[in-house]
Amino acid sequence: MVEGPVAWLTADCIRSSGAVLGPLPVRTGARLPLTMLVTLSLDRRRHSILREATMLVAPFLVFLSLSMTCISGKPVVPSVRLSNAARPGLMMPAVGLGTGGYGTKDGKGGEYWDPAQGHNATVAWLQLGGPRIDASDDYQSVTGVGSGWVASGVSREDIFITSKINPHGYDQALQDFAQNLKDLQTEYVDLLLIHWPGTQPGTTPPPPLPCKEANGTWAACRLGTWKALEKIYNAGQARAIGVSNYEVNHLLEIMNLKSLIPSVNQVEFHPYWHEDQLLYFCQQHNITFNSYSPIGAPDHAVTLGPSWNAIPDLRTHPNVTQIAQKHNMSPAQVIMRWHWQQGIVINPRTRDPVHMAENMDIFNFALDTDDMKTLSYLEHPTISKVCGDPRLIL
């Protein structure tokens, strides 16, 4: 389903854009609601959650494929309906702006996102028609995101804001969220996530936490933070709640509470690092899968330890560039399209308005079965990842 000013497109226009209407009995000149097209696409995708199955049925799905010549004004980005711990009917746009840079102020490690960078990128994104922003109380840019959406002139109701807080227990979570709302200059967020299930062994530990167990596990902190999110959700300060960087064992902890189930799990996911079993589990339980670093992090060549490899730039992989040339799209666009055809929503990070527009223009073509297989099985260095490994967090 799609939110926005455009509610109808002619069937002729959709056909001319290359969209597959499938078995729909659509007459020439008929008008189709966008909500019907995307609902059909997502419902059919939901029943095709295994990667191999997706590749086989992809050509027969009702893909949303809208030529920009069919639409006047800003780009139309489809949305997915959230389930579980989400307000009824809440829609999450498929593409959002990531606002967390990996670099430091001295220019090392990649892009540095301070409040000014966050402000400028947010204004540019929203004025281009970008529908969703991904923020966190951990990001240096967070106050800039708050001032940016206010300065953009776009109504708060037309922006989907995601934010995140750390798993520091019930009381601390409520305090952190209150500050987060002030930083973002809003009375509510559309989606609130627990940022990580804890800190990875060997990394800098957080300050002493009352919820941290003597044996070093984070379970009590995670569950206390989730109960705080439930309180925030029930109070109407978050329209949906979920998690980030959670593995199946972390998700099962919440599900065993027999209470609210996360609506979203945001994780690192790209052709060099894709946990297919985690994707399958989330789709089985109606947990929307949200990818950060969907094209890796070209500005951030990280090495997590002696057994890890610095992640290369996916956009320069010869198989990726070949597929991009085949479809007359950029390498980044075909990688993001690879996500979308698996039912995954994405948070590409950029400060470049040209790239912002490009990131929203991935819905007017479709990858075929061979393309999907190629991107899913790229040759790459063993263990290539941008961020830490949540599988190690107990």
mmCIF file of C-alpha atoms in Angstrom:
data_model
loop_
_atom_site.group_PDB
_atom_site.id
_atom_site.type_symbol
_atom_site.label_atom_id
_atom_site.label_comp_id
_atom_site.label_asym_id
_atom_site.label_seq_id
_atom_site.Cartn_x
_atom_site.Cartn_y
_atom_site.Cartn_z
ATOM 1 C CA MET A 1 0.000 0.000 0.000
ATOM 2 C CA VAL A 2 1.136 3.532 -0.658
ATOM 3 C CA GLU A 3 0.656 6.697 1.310
ATOM 4 C CA GLY A 4 0.855 10.020 -0.491
ATOM 5 C CA PRO A 5 -0.994 12.451 -2.711
ATOM 6 C CA VAL A 6 -1.314 10.070 -5.672
ATOM 7 C CA ALA A 7 -4.167 7.640 -5.126
ATOM 8 C CA TRP A 8 -4.868 6.322 -8.627
ATOM 9 C CA LEU A 9 -2.960 5.418 -11.782
ATOM 10 C CA THR A 10 -4.405 4.314 -15.110
ATOM 11 C CA ALA A 11 -3.865 0.712 -16.078
ATOM 12 C CA ASP A 12 -2.448 1.891 -19.425
ATOM 13 C CA CYS A 13 0.155 4.010 -17.658
ATOM 14 C CA ILE A 14 1.167 1.121 -15.417
ATOM 15 C CA ARG A 15 1.500 -1.224 -18.395
ATOM 16 C CA SER A 16 3.667 1.289 -20.226
ATOM 17 C CA SER A 17 6.013 1.397 -17.242
ATOM 18 C CA GLY A 18 6.658 -2.338 -17.497
ATOM 19 C CA ALA A 19 4.682 -3.388 -14.428
ATOM 20 C CA VAL A 20 3.258 -6.889 -14.286
ATOM 21 C CA LEU A 21 -0.461 -6.809 -13.592
ATOM 22 C CA GLY A 22 -0.681 -10.589 -13.448
ATOM 23 C CA PRO A 23 -4.106 -12.206 -13.624
ATOM 24 C CA LEU A 24 -5.987 -9.050 -12.634
ATOM 25 C CA PRO A 25 -8.986 -8.468 -14.973
ATOM 26 C CA VAL A 26 -7.932 -4.918 -15.834
ATOM 27 C CA ARG A 27 -9.628 -3.243 -18.779
ATOM 28 C CA THR A 28 -7.973 -0.621 -20.940
ATOM 29 C CA GLY A 29 -8.399 2.835 -19.438
ATOM 30 C CA ALA A 30 -9.279 1.455 -16.008
ATOM 31 C CA ARG A 31 -8.061 3.203 -12.901
ATOM 32 C CA LEU A 32 -6.334 1.116 -10.250
ATOM 33 C CA PRO A 33 -5.804 2.189 -6.650
ATOM 34 C CA LEU A 34 -2.169 1.994 -5.689
ATOM 35 C CA THR A 35 -3.239 0.384 -2.440
ATOM 36 C CA MET A 36 -4.636 -2.588 -4.365
ATOM 37 C CA LEU A 37 -1.508 -3.092 -6.438
ATOM 38 C CA VAL A 38 0.933 -3.031 -3.559
ATOM 39 C CA THR A 39 -1.286 -5.027 -1.232
ATOM 40 C CA LEU A 40 -1.379 -7.811 -3.800
ATOM 41 C CA SER A 41 2.371 -7.627 -4.257
ATOM 42 C CA LEU A 42 3.144 -7.815 -0.559
ATOM 43 C CA ASP A 43 0.567 -10.495 0.212
ATOM 44 C CA ARG A 44 2.031 -12.746 -2.445
ATOM 45 C CA ARG A 45 5.584 -11.974 -1.342
ATOM 46 C CA ARG A 46 4.696 -12.928 2.205
ATOM 47 C CA HIS A 47 3.976 -16.472 1.088
ATOM 48 C CA SER A 48 7.339 -16.692 -0.708
ATOM 49 C CA ILE A 49 9.754 -16.162 2.113
ATOM 50 C CA LEU A 50 12.495 -18.600 1.225
ATOM 51 C CA ARG A 51 15.120 -17.053 -1.021
ATOM 52 C CA GLU A 52 14.992 -19.856 -3.587
ATOM 53 C CA ALA A 53 11.203 -19.783 -3.691
ATOM 54 C CA THR A 54 11.266 -16.042 -4.138
ATOM 55 C CA MET A 55 13.538 -16.364 -7.140
ATOM 56 C CA LEU A 56 11.256 -18.894 -8.779
ATOM 57 C CA VAL A 57 8.027 -16.965 -8.346
ATOM 58 C CA ALA A 58 9.391 -13.438 -8.714
ATOM 59 C CA PRO A 59 8.481 -13.065 -12.392
ATOM 60 C CA PHE A 60 4.853 -13.856 -11.555
ATOM 61 C CA LEU A 61 4.426 -11.470 -8.650
ATOM 62 C CA VAL A 62 2.430 -8.299 -8.935
ATOM 63 C CA PHE A 63 5.411 -5.969 -8.779
ATOM 64 C CA LEU A 64 4.805 -2.314 -8.232
ATOM 65 C CA SER A 65 6.628 -0.736 -11.164
ATOM 66 C CA LEU A 66 5.779 2.906 -11.627
ATOM 67 C CA SER A 67 7.348 5.039 -14.305
ATOM 68 C CA MET A 68 7.997 8.562 -13.081
ATOM 69 C CA THR A 69 6.336 9.747 -16.294
ATOM 70 C CA CYS A 70 3.074 8.393 -14.866
ATOM 71 C CA ILE A 71 3.309 10.521 -11.759
ATOM 72 C CA SER A 72 3.489 14.241 -11.292
ATOM 73 C CA GLY A 73 5.302 15.717 -8.344
ATOM 74 C CA LYS A 74 7.437 13.825 -5.850
ATOM 75 C CA PRO A 75 8.398 10.144 -6.159
ATOM 76 C CA VAL A 76 6.005 7.542 -4.830
ATOM 77 C CA VAL A 77 7.666 5.109 -2.439
ATOM 78 C CA PRO A 78 5.567 2.061 -1.513
ATOM 79 C CA SER A 79 4.942 1.167 2.109
ATOM 80 C CA VAL A 80 4.460 -2.080 4.001
ATOM 81 C CA ARG A 81 1.816 -2.651 6.643
ATOM 82 C CA LEU A 82 3.298 -3.304 10.085
ATOM 83 C CA SER A 83 1.983 -6.113 12.259
ATOM 84 C CA ASN A 84 2.332 -7.221 15.882
ATOM 85 C CA ALA A 85 3.215 -4.258 18.164
ATOM 86 C CA ALA A 86 1.954 -1.599 15.785
ATOM 87 C CA ARG A 87 -1.117 0.576 15.542
ATOM 88 C CA PRO A 88 -3.717 -0.946 13.197
ATOM 89 C CA GLY A 89 -3.081 0.095 9.610
ATOM 90 C CA LEU A 90 0.322 1.675 10.296
ATOM 91 C CA MET A 91 2.396 1.782 7.110
ATOM 92 C CA MET A 92 6.199 1.870 6.982
ATOM 93 C CA PRO A 93 7.758 3.352 3.808
ATOM 94 C CA ALA A 94 10.072 0.964 1.986
ATOM 95 C CA VAL A 95 12.980 3.424 1.796
ATOM 96 C CA GLY A 96 14.287 5.592 4.615
ATOM 97 C CA LEU A 97 17.276 7.849 5.159
ATOM 98 C CA GLY A 98 19.964 6.425 7.427
ATOM 99 C CA THR A 99 21.516 9.157 9.582
ATOM 100 C CA GLY A 100 24.231 7.350 11.552
ATOM 101 C CA GLY A 101 27.755 7.919 10.223
ATOM 102 C CA TYR A 102 30.690 5.688 11.136
ATOM 103 C CA GLY A 103 33.416 8.328 10.903
ATOM 104 C CA THR A 104 34.988 10.538 13.538
ATOM 105 C CA LYS A 105 35.317 14.297 13.624
ATOM 106 C CA ASP A 106 38.941 14.133 12.451
ATOM 107 C CA GLY A 107 37.819 12.489 9.201
ATOM 108 C CA LYS A 108 38.817 8.912 10.016
ATOM 109 C CA GLY A 109 36.621 5.864 9.484
ATOM 110 C CA GLY A 110 34.173 7.325 6.974
ATOM 111 C CA GLU A 111 31.516 10.016 6.918
ATOM 112 C CA TYR A 112 31.095 12.005 10.116
ATOM 113 C CA TRP A 113 27.504 12.983 10.835
ATOM 114 C CA ASP A 114 27.243 15.811 13.338
ATOM 115 C CA PRO A 115 24.035 17.811 13.993
ATOM 116 C CA ALA A 116 24.723 20.110 11.027
ATOM 117 C CA GLN A 117 25.134 17.148 8.679
ATOM 118 C CA GLY A 118 21.991 15.554 10.090
ATOM 119 C CA HIS A 119 20.042 18.797 9.633
ATOM 120 C CA ASN A 120 21.113 19.367 6.038
ATOM 121 C CA ALA A 121 20.567 15.772 4.965
ATOM 122 C CA THR A 122 17.130 15.635 6.601
ATOM 123 C CA VAL A 123 15.993 18.836 4.904
ATOM 124 C CA ALA A 124 17.236 17.646 1.516
ATOM 125 C CA TRP A 125 15.660 14.202 1.902
ATOM 126 C CA LEU A 126 12.254 15.451 2.958
ATOM 127 C CA GLN A 127 12.105 18.153 0.317
ATOM 128 C CA LEU A 128 12.868 15.534 -2.324
ATOM 129 C CA GLY A 129 9.873 13.551 -1.109
ATOM 130 C CA GLY A 130 11.704 11.082 1.138
ATOM 131 C CA PRO A 131 9.064 9.611 3.462
ATOM 132 C CA ARG A 132 11.054 8.014 6.301
ATOM 133 C CA ILE A 133 14.024 8.928 8.531
ATOM 134 C CA ASP A 134 16.033 6.512 10.658
ATOM 135 C CA ALA A 135 17.538 8.083 13.796
ATOM 136 C CA SER A 136 18.923 7.012 17.176
ATOM 137 C CA ASP A 137 19.777 8.561 20.501
ATOM 138 C CA ASP A 138 23.306 7.209 19.865
ATOM 139 C CA TYR A 139 23.801 9.134 16.621
ATOM 140 C CA GLN A 140 25.675 12.430 16.756
ATOM 141 C CA SER A 141 23.214 13.722 14.148
ATOM 142 C CA VAL A 142 20.047 13.252 16.223
ATOM 143 C CA THR A 143 19.428 16.897 17.174
ATOM 144 C CA GLY A 144 20.057 17.873 13.555
ATOM 145 C CA VAL A 145 17.407 15.409 12.425
ATOM 146 C CA GLY A 146 15.006 17.105 14.829
ATOM 147 C CA SER A 147 15.770 20.622 13.609
ATOM 148 C CA GLY A 148 15.879 19.396 10.009
ATOM 149 C CA TRP A 149 12.387 17.994 9.796
ATOM 150 C CA VAL A 150 11.017 21.161 11.417
ATOM 151 C CA ALA A 151 12.916 23.368 8.931
ATOM 152 C CA SER A 152 11.849 21.249 5.948
ATOM 153 C CA GLY A 153 8.307 22.571 5.967
ATOM 154 C CA VAL A 154 6.943 19.027 5.692
ATOM 155 C CA SER A 155 4.113 18.202 8.073
ATOM 156 C CA ARG A 156 5.023 15.842 10.917
ATOM 157 C CA GLU A 157 2.097 13.613 9.925
ATOM 158 C CA ASP A 158 3.743 13.072 6.530
ATOM 159 C CA ILE A 159 7.042 11.841 7.992
ATOM 160 C CA PHE A 160 7.762 8.392 9.396
ATOM 161 C CA ILE A 161 10.414 8.753 12.102
ATOM 162 C CA THR A 162 12.221 5.734 13.518
ATOM 163 C CA SER A 163 14.440 6.072 16.571
ATOM 164 C CA LYS A 164 16.350 3.723 18.846
ATOM 165 C CA ILE A 165 17.475 3.478 22.457
ATOM 166 C CA ASN A 166 19.932 1.163 24.170
ATOM 167 C CA PRO A 167 19.096 -1.928 26.284
ATOM 168 C CA HIS A 168 19.898 -0.310 29.625
ATOM 169 C CA GLY A 169 16.854 -1.481 31.553
ATOM 170 C CA TYR A 170 13.354 -0.207 32.280
ATOM 171 C CA ASP A 171 14.008 3.053 34.116
ATOM 172 C CA GLN A 172 16.932 4.138 31.970
ATOM 173 C CA ALA A 173 14.990 3.394 28.803
ATOM 174 C CA LEU A 174 12.169 5.710 29.846
ATOM 175 C CA GLN A 175 14.652 8.474 30.644
ATOM 176 C CA ASP A 176 16.548 7.991 27.378
ATOM 177 C CA PHE A 177 13.345 8.069 25.347
ATOM 178 C CA ALA A 178 12.148 11.275 27.000
ATOM 179 C CA GLN A 179 15.417 12.937 25.977
ATOM 180 C CA ASN A 180 15.146 11.429 22.522
ATOM 181 C CA LEU A 181 11.760 13.070 21.956
ATOM 182 C CA LYS A 182 13.255 16.432 22.942
ATOM 183 C CA ASP A 183 16.189 15.948 20.568
ATOM 184 C CA LEU A 184 13.865 15.027 17.716
ATOM 185 C CA GLN A 185 11.435 17.879 18.522
ATOM 186 C CA THR A 186 8.410 15.613 18.369
ATOM 187 C CA GLU A 187 5.772 14.314 20.755
ATOM 188 C CA TYR A 188 5.915 10.785 19.365
ATOM 189 C CA VAL A 189 7.910 8.535 17.061
ATOM 190 C CA ASP A 190 6.404 6.247 14.474
ATOM 191 C CA LEU A 191 8.720 3.379 15.363
ATOM 192 C CA LEU A 192 10.916 2.878 18.434
ATOM 193 C CA LEU A 193 13.544 0.127 18.494
ATOM 194 C CA ILE A 194 15.930 -1.362 21.024
ATOM 195 C CA HIS A 195 19.188 -0.585 19.244
ATOM 196 C CA TRP A 196 21.246 -3.660 20.205
ATOM 197 C CA PRO A 197 20.710 -6.731 22.401
ATOM 198 C CA GLY A 198 23.812 -5.699 24.392
ATOM 199 C CA THR A 199 27.479 -5.007 23.739
ATOM 200 C CA GLN A 200 29.686 -7.500 22.004
ATOM 201 C CA PRO A 201 32.382 -9.191 24.119
ATOM 202 C CA GLY A 202 35.707 -7.441 23.740
ATOM 203 C CA THR A 203 34.211 -4.015 23.042
ATOM 204 C CA THR A 204 34.064 -1.032 25.389
ATOM 205 C CA PRO A 205 31.501 -1.889 28.090
ATOM 206 C CA PRO A 206 28.761 0.565 29.074
ATOM 207 C CA PRO A 207 28.621 2.162 32.524
ATOM 208 C CA PRO A 208 27.534 -0.210 35.326
ATOM 209 C CA LEU A 209 23.864 -1.091 34.910
ATOM 210 C CA PRO A 210 21.531 -2.301 37.673
ATOM 211 C CA CYS A 211 19.955 -4.742 35.229
ATOM 212 C CA LYS A 212 23.233 -6.371 34.141
ATOM 213 C CA GLU A 213 23.465 -9.883 35.524
ATOM 214 C CA ALA A 214 26.479 -11.113 37.460
ATOM 215 C CA ASN A 215 27.240 -13.740 34.816
ATOM 216 C CA GLY A 216 27.603 -11.011 32.192
ATOM 217 C CA THR A 217 24.444 -11.715 30.205
ATOM 218 C CA TRP A 218 22.165 -8.975 28.946
ATOM 219 C CA ALA A 219 18.831 -10.813 29.138
ATOM 220 C CA ALA A 220 17.410 -8.873 32.100
ATOM 221 C CA CYS A 221 18.431 -5.548 30.551
ATOM 222 C CA ARG A 222 16.844 -6.466 27.225
ATOM 223 C CA LEU A 223 13.576 -7.606 28.758
ATOM 224 C CA GLY A 224 13.347 -4.607 31.076
ATOM 225 C CA THR A 225 13.917 -2.296 28.124
ATOM 226 C CA TRP A 226 11.249 -4.109 26.106
ATOM 227 C CA LYS A 227 8.747 -3.613 28.948
ATOM 228 C CA ALA A 228 9.592 0.096 28.870
ATOM 229 C CA LEU A 229 8.892 0.117 25.115
ATOM 230 C CA GLU A 230 5.544 -1.548 25.770
ATOM 231 C CA LYS A 231 4.692 1.220 28.233
ATOM 232 C CA ILE A 232 5.724 3.877 25.691
ATOM 233 C CA TYR A 233 3.645 2.158 23.001
ATOM 234 C CA ASN A 234 0.569 1.868 25.208
ATOM 235 C CA ALA A 235 0.912 5.563 26.100
ATOM 236 C CA GLY A 236 0.795 6.476 22.398
ATOM 237 C CA GLN A 237 4.314 7.923 22.282
ATOM 238 C CA ALA A 238 5.396 5.303 19.746
ATOM 239 C CA ARG A 239 3.068 4.071 17.024
ATOM 240 C CA ALA A 240 5.043 0.834 16.757
ATOM 241 C CA ILE A 241 7.876 -0.823 18.653
ATOM 242 C CA GLY A 242 10.530 -3.291 17.613
ATOM 243 C CA VAL A 243 14.171 -4.256 17.875
ATOM 244 C CA SER A 244 17.466 -3.930 16.028
ATOM 245 C CA ASN A 245 20.357 -6.372 15.630
ATOM 246 C CA TYR A 246 18.320 -9.129 17.289
ATOM 247 C CA GLU A 247 19.028 -12.757 16.501
ATOM 248 C CA VAL A 248 16.431 -15.534 16.812
ATOM 249 C CA ASN A 249 17.392 -16.313 20.426
ATOM 250 C CA HIS A 250 16.911 -12.648 21.383
ATOM 251 C CA LEU A 251 13.525 -12.531 19.655
ATOM 252 C CA LEU A 252 12.398 -15.707 21.405
ATOM 253 C CA GLU A 253 13.088 -14.088 24.797
ATOM 254 C CA ILE A 254 10.441 -11.472 23.998
ATOM 255 C CA MET A 255 8.025 -13.938 22.451
ATOM 256 C CA ASN A 256 8.221 -16.118 25.568
ATOM 257 C CA LEU A 257 6.793 -13.212 27.565
ATOM 258 C CA LYS A 258 3.455 -13.927 25.812
ATOM 259 C CA SER A 259 2.971 -10.206 25.382
ATOM 260 C CA LEU A 260 3.629 -7.891 22.433
ATOM 261 C CA ILE A 261 5.785 -9.169 19.586
ATOM 262 C CA PRO A 262 8.172 -6.750 17.821
ATOM 263 C CA SER A 263 6.820 -5.228 14.641
ATOM 264 C CA VAL A 264 10.248 -4.696 13.075
ATOM 265 C CA ASN A 265 13.749 -6.138 13.314
ATOM 266 C CA GLN A 266 16.398 -3.851 11.827
ATOM 267 C CA VAL A 267 19.669 -5.621 11.037
ATOM 268 C CA GLU A 268 22.695 -5.419 8.787
ATOM 269 C CA PHE A 269 21.784 -7.194 5.552
ATOM 270 C CA HIS A 270 23.397 -7.015 2.115
ATOM 271 C CA PRO A 271 24.806 -9.436 -0.499
ATOM 272 C CA TYR A 272 28.011 -9.885 1.519
ATOM 273 C CA TRP A 273 26.167 -10.539 4.800
ATOM 274 C CA HIS A 274 22.660 -11.971 4.745
ATOM 275 C CA GLU A 275 21.326 -14.166 7.536
ATOM 276 C CA ASP A 276 18.657 -15.975 5.568
ATOM 277 C CA GLN A 277 17.395 -18.045 8.493
ATOM 278 C CA LEU A 278 16.830 -14.871 10.497
ATOM 279 C CA LEU A 279 14.934 -13.344 7.570
ATOM 280 C CA TYR A 280 12.817 -16.492 7.304
ATOM 281 C CA PHE A 281 12.051 -16.495 11.043
ATOM 282 C CA CYS A 282 10.993 -12.844 11.018
ATOM 283 C CA GLN A 283 8.758 -13.245 7.976
ATOM 284 C CA GLN A 284 7.195 -16.345 9.514
ATOM 285 C CA HIS A 285 6.214 -14.233 12.535
ATOM 286 C CA ASN A 286 5.129 -11.104 10.623
ATOM 287 C CA ILE A 287 8.129 -9.130 11.847
ATOM 288 C CA THR A 288 9.028 -6.629 9.131
ATOM 289 C CA PHE A 289 12.672 -7.042 8.113
ATOM 290 C CA ASN A 290 14.554 -3.753 7.848
ATOM 291 C CA SER A 291 18.082 -3.606 6.403
ATOM 292 C CA TYR A 292 20.674 -1.057 7.417
ATOM 293 C CA SER A 293 23.883 -0.743 5.374
ATOM 294 C CA PRO A 294 21.995 -2.268 2.418
ATOM 295 C CA ILE A 295 24.935 -1.671 0.071
ATOM 296 C CA GLY A 296 27.524 -2.302 2.767
ATOM 297 C CA ALA A 297 29.260 0.896 3.842
ATOM 298 C CA PRO A 298 31.478 2.093 0.975
ATOM 299 C CA ASP A 299 32.934 4.876 3.125
ATOM 300 C CA HIS A 300 33.758 2.572 6.038
ATOM 301 C CA ALA A 301 36.267 -0.215 5.388
ATOM 302 C CA VAL A 302 36.021 -1.853 8.798
ATOM 303 C CA THR A 303 37.957 -4.845 10.083
ATOM 304 C CA LEU A 304 36.360 -6.309 13.204
ATOM 305 C CA GLY A 305 39.302 -8.516 14.154
ATOM 306 C CA PRO A 306 41.979 -10.834 12.769
ATOM 307 C CA SER A 307 39.391 -13.320 11.471
ATOM 308 C CA TRP A 308 37.374 -10.605 9.698
ATOM 309 C CA ASN A 309 37.975 -9.006 6.327
ATOM 310 C CA ALA A 310 37.493 -5.352 5.474
ATOM 311 C CA ILE A 311 34.263 -5.268 3.495
ATOM 312 C CA PRO A 312 34.876 -4.296 -0.147
ATOM 313 C CA ASP A 313 32.695 -1.872 -2.088
ATOM 314 C CA LEU A 314 29.736 -3.885 -3.365
ATOM 315 C CA ARG A 315 29.099 -1.338 -6.098
ATOM 316 C CA THR A 316 32.314 -2.309 -7.871
ATOM 317 C CA HIS A 317 31.788 -6.074 -7.868
ATOM 318 C CA PRO A 318 31.821 -7.148 -11.546
ATOM 319 C CA ASN A 319 28.636 -9.194 -11.215
ATOM 320 C CA VAL A 320 26.829 -6.222 -9.694
ATOM 321 C CA THR A 321 28.007 -3.805 -12.380
ATOM 322 C CA GLN A 322 26.985 -6.292 -15.085
ATOM 323 C CA ILE A 323 23.434 -6.528 -13.726
ATOM 324 C CA ALA A 324 23.295 -2.741 -13.378
ATOM 325 C CA GLN A 325 24.247 -2.298 -17.046
ATOM 326 C CA LYS A 326 21.656 -4.898 -18.060
ATOM 327 C CA HIS A 327 18.854 -2.869 -16.433
ATOM 328 C CA ASN A 328 20.325 0.586 -17.129
ATOM 329 C CA MET A 329 20.370 1.288 -13.403
ATOM 330 C CA SER A 330 23.177 2.052 -10.956
ATOM 331 C CA PRO A 331 24.913 -0.736 -8.989
ATOM 332 C CA ALA A 332 23.417 0.633 -5.758
ATOM 333 C CA GLN A 333 19.919 0.512 -7.259
ATOM 334 C CA VAL A 334 20.118 -3.143 -8.260
ATOM 335 C CA ILE A 335 21.367 -4.070 -4.776
ATOM 336 C CA MET A 336 18.488 -2.173 -3.155
ATOM 337 C CA ARG A 337 16.041 -3.779 -5.593
ATOM 338 C CA TRP A 338 17.437 -7.181 -4.526
ATOM 339 C CA HIS A 339 16.301 -6.310 -0.986
ATOM 340 C CA TRP A 340 12.844 -5.137 -2.054
ATOM 341 C CA GLN A 341 12.104 -8.321 -4.017
ATOM 342 C CA GLN A 342 12.653 -10.233 -0.782
ATOM 343 C CA GLY A 343 10.178 -8.019 1.080
ATOM 344 C CA ILE A 344 12.898 -6.070 2.918
ATOM 345 C CA VAL A 345 12.695 -2.338 3.653
ATOM 346 C CA ILE A 346 15.960 -0.400 3.625
ATOM 347 C CA ASN A 347 17.831 2.528 5.227
ATOM 348 C CA PRO A 348 20.523 3.702 2.776
ATOM 349 C CA ARG A 349 22.644 6.480 4.282
ATOM 350 C CA THR A 350 23.719 9.407 2.116
ATOM 351 C CA ARG A 351 24.230 13.160 2.266
ATOM 352 C CA ASP A 352 24.079 13.505 -1.527
ATOM 353 C CA PRO A 353 20.687 14.619 -2.927
ATOM 354 C CA VAL A 354 21.477 12.855 -6.221
ATOM 355 C CA HIS A 355 21.905 9.576 -4.390
ATOM 356 C CA MET A 356 18.796 10.268 -2.308
ATOM 357 C CA ALA A 357 16.696 10.545 -5.470
ATOM 358 C CA GLU A 358 18.347 7.435 -6.881
ATOM 359 C CA ASN A 359 17.546 5.455 -3.734
ATOM 360 C CA MET A 360 13.846 6.166 -4.171
ATOM 361 C CA ASP A 361 13.910 5.172 -7.841
ATOM 362 C CA ILE A 362 14.090 1.390 -7.497
ATOM 363 C CA PHE A 363 10.455 0.530 -8.160
ATOM 364 C CA ASN A 364 10.327 0.870 -11.964
ATOM 365 C CA PHE A 365 12.211 -2.319 -12.871
ATOM 366 C CA ALA A 366 12.465 -5.915 -11.679
ATOM 367 C CA LEU A 367 15.370 -8.324 -11.317
ATOM 368 C CA ASP A 368 14.907 -11.726 -12.895
ATOM 369 C CA THR A 369 15.633 -15.092 -11.299
ATOM 370 C CA ASP A 370 19.218 -15.195 -12.518
ATOM 371 C CA ASP A 371 19.883 -11.683 -11.211
ATOM 372 C CA MET A 372 18.566 -12.603 -7.774
ATOM 373 C CA LYS A 373 20.647 -15.770 -7.634
ATOM 374 C CA THR A 374 23.783 -13.952 -8.731
ATOM 375 C CA LEU A 375 23.412 -11.235 -6.105
ATOM 376 C CA SER A 376 22.629 -13.796 -3.410
ATOM 377 C CA TYR A 377 25.767 -15.810 -4.067
ATOM 378 C CA LEU A 378 28.464 -13.276 -4.845
ATOM 379 C CA GLU A 379 32.030 -14.400 -4.405
ATOM 380 C CA HIS A 380 33.444 -12.361 -1.554
ATOM 381 C CA PRO A 381 35.994 -12.519 1.261
ATOM 382 C CA THR A 382 35.034 -14.829 4.114
ATOM 383 C CA ILE A 383 33.161 -13.054 6.903
ATOM 384 C CA SER A 384 32.651 -9.538 5.599
ATOM 385 C CA LYS A 385 30.549 -7.331 7.842
ATOM 386 C CA VAL A 386 30.143 -3.626 8.603
ATOM 387 C CA CYS A 387 29.060 -3.704 12.261
ATOM 388 C CA GLY A 388 29.649 -6.006 15.219
ATOM 389 C CA ASP A 389 28.259 -9.531 15.466
ATOM 390 C CA PRO A 390 25.103 -9.740 17.629
ATOM 391 C CA ARG A 391 25.275 -13.532 17.554
ATOM 392 C CA LEU A 392 27.996 -13.213 20.219
ATOM 393 C CA ILE A 393 25.823 -11.226 22.630
ATOM 394 C CA LEU A 394 24.327 -13.379 25.396
#
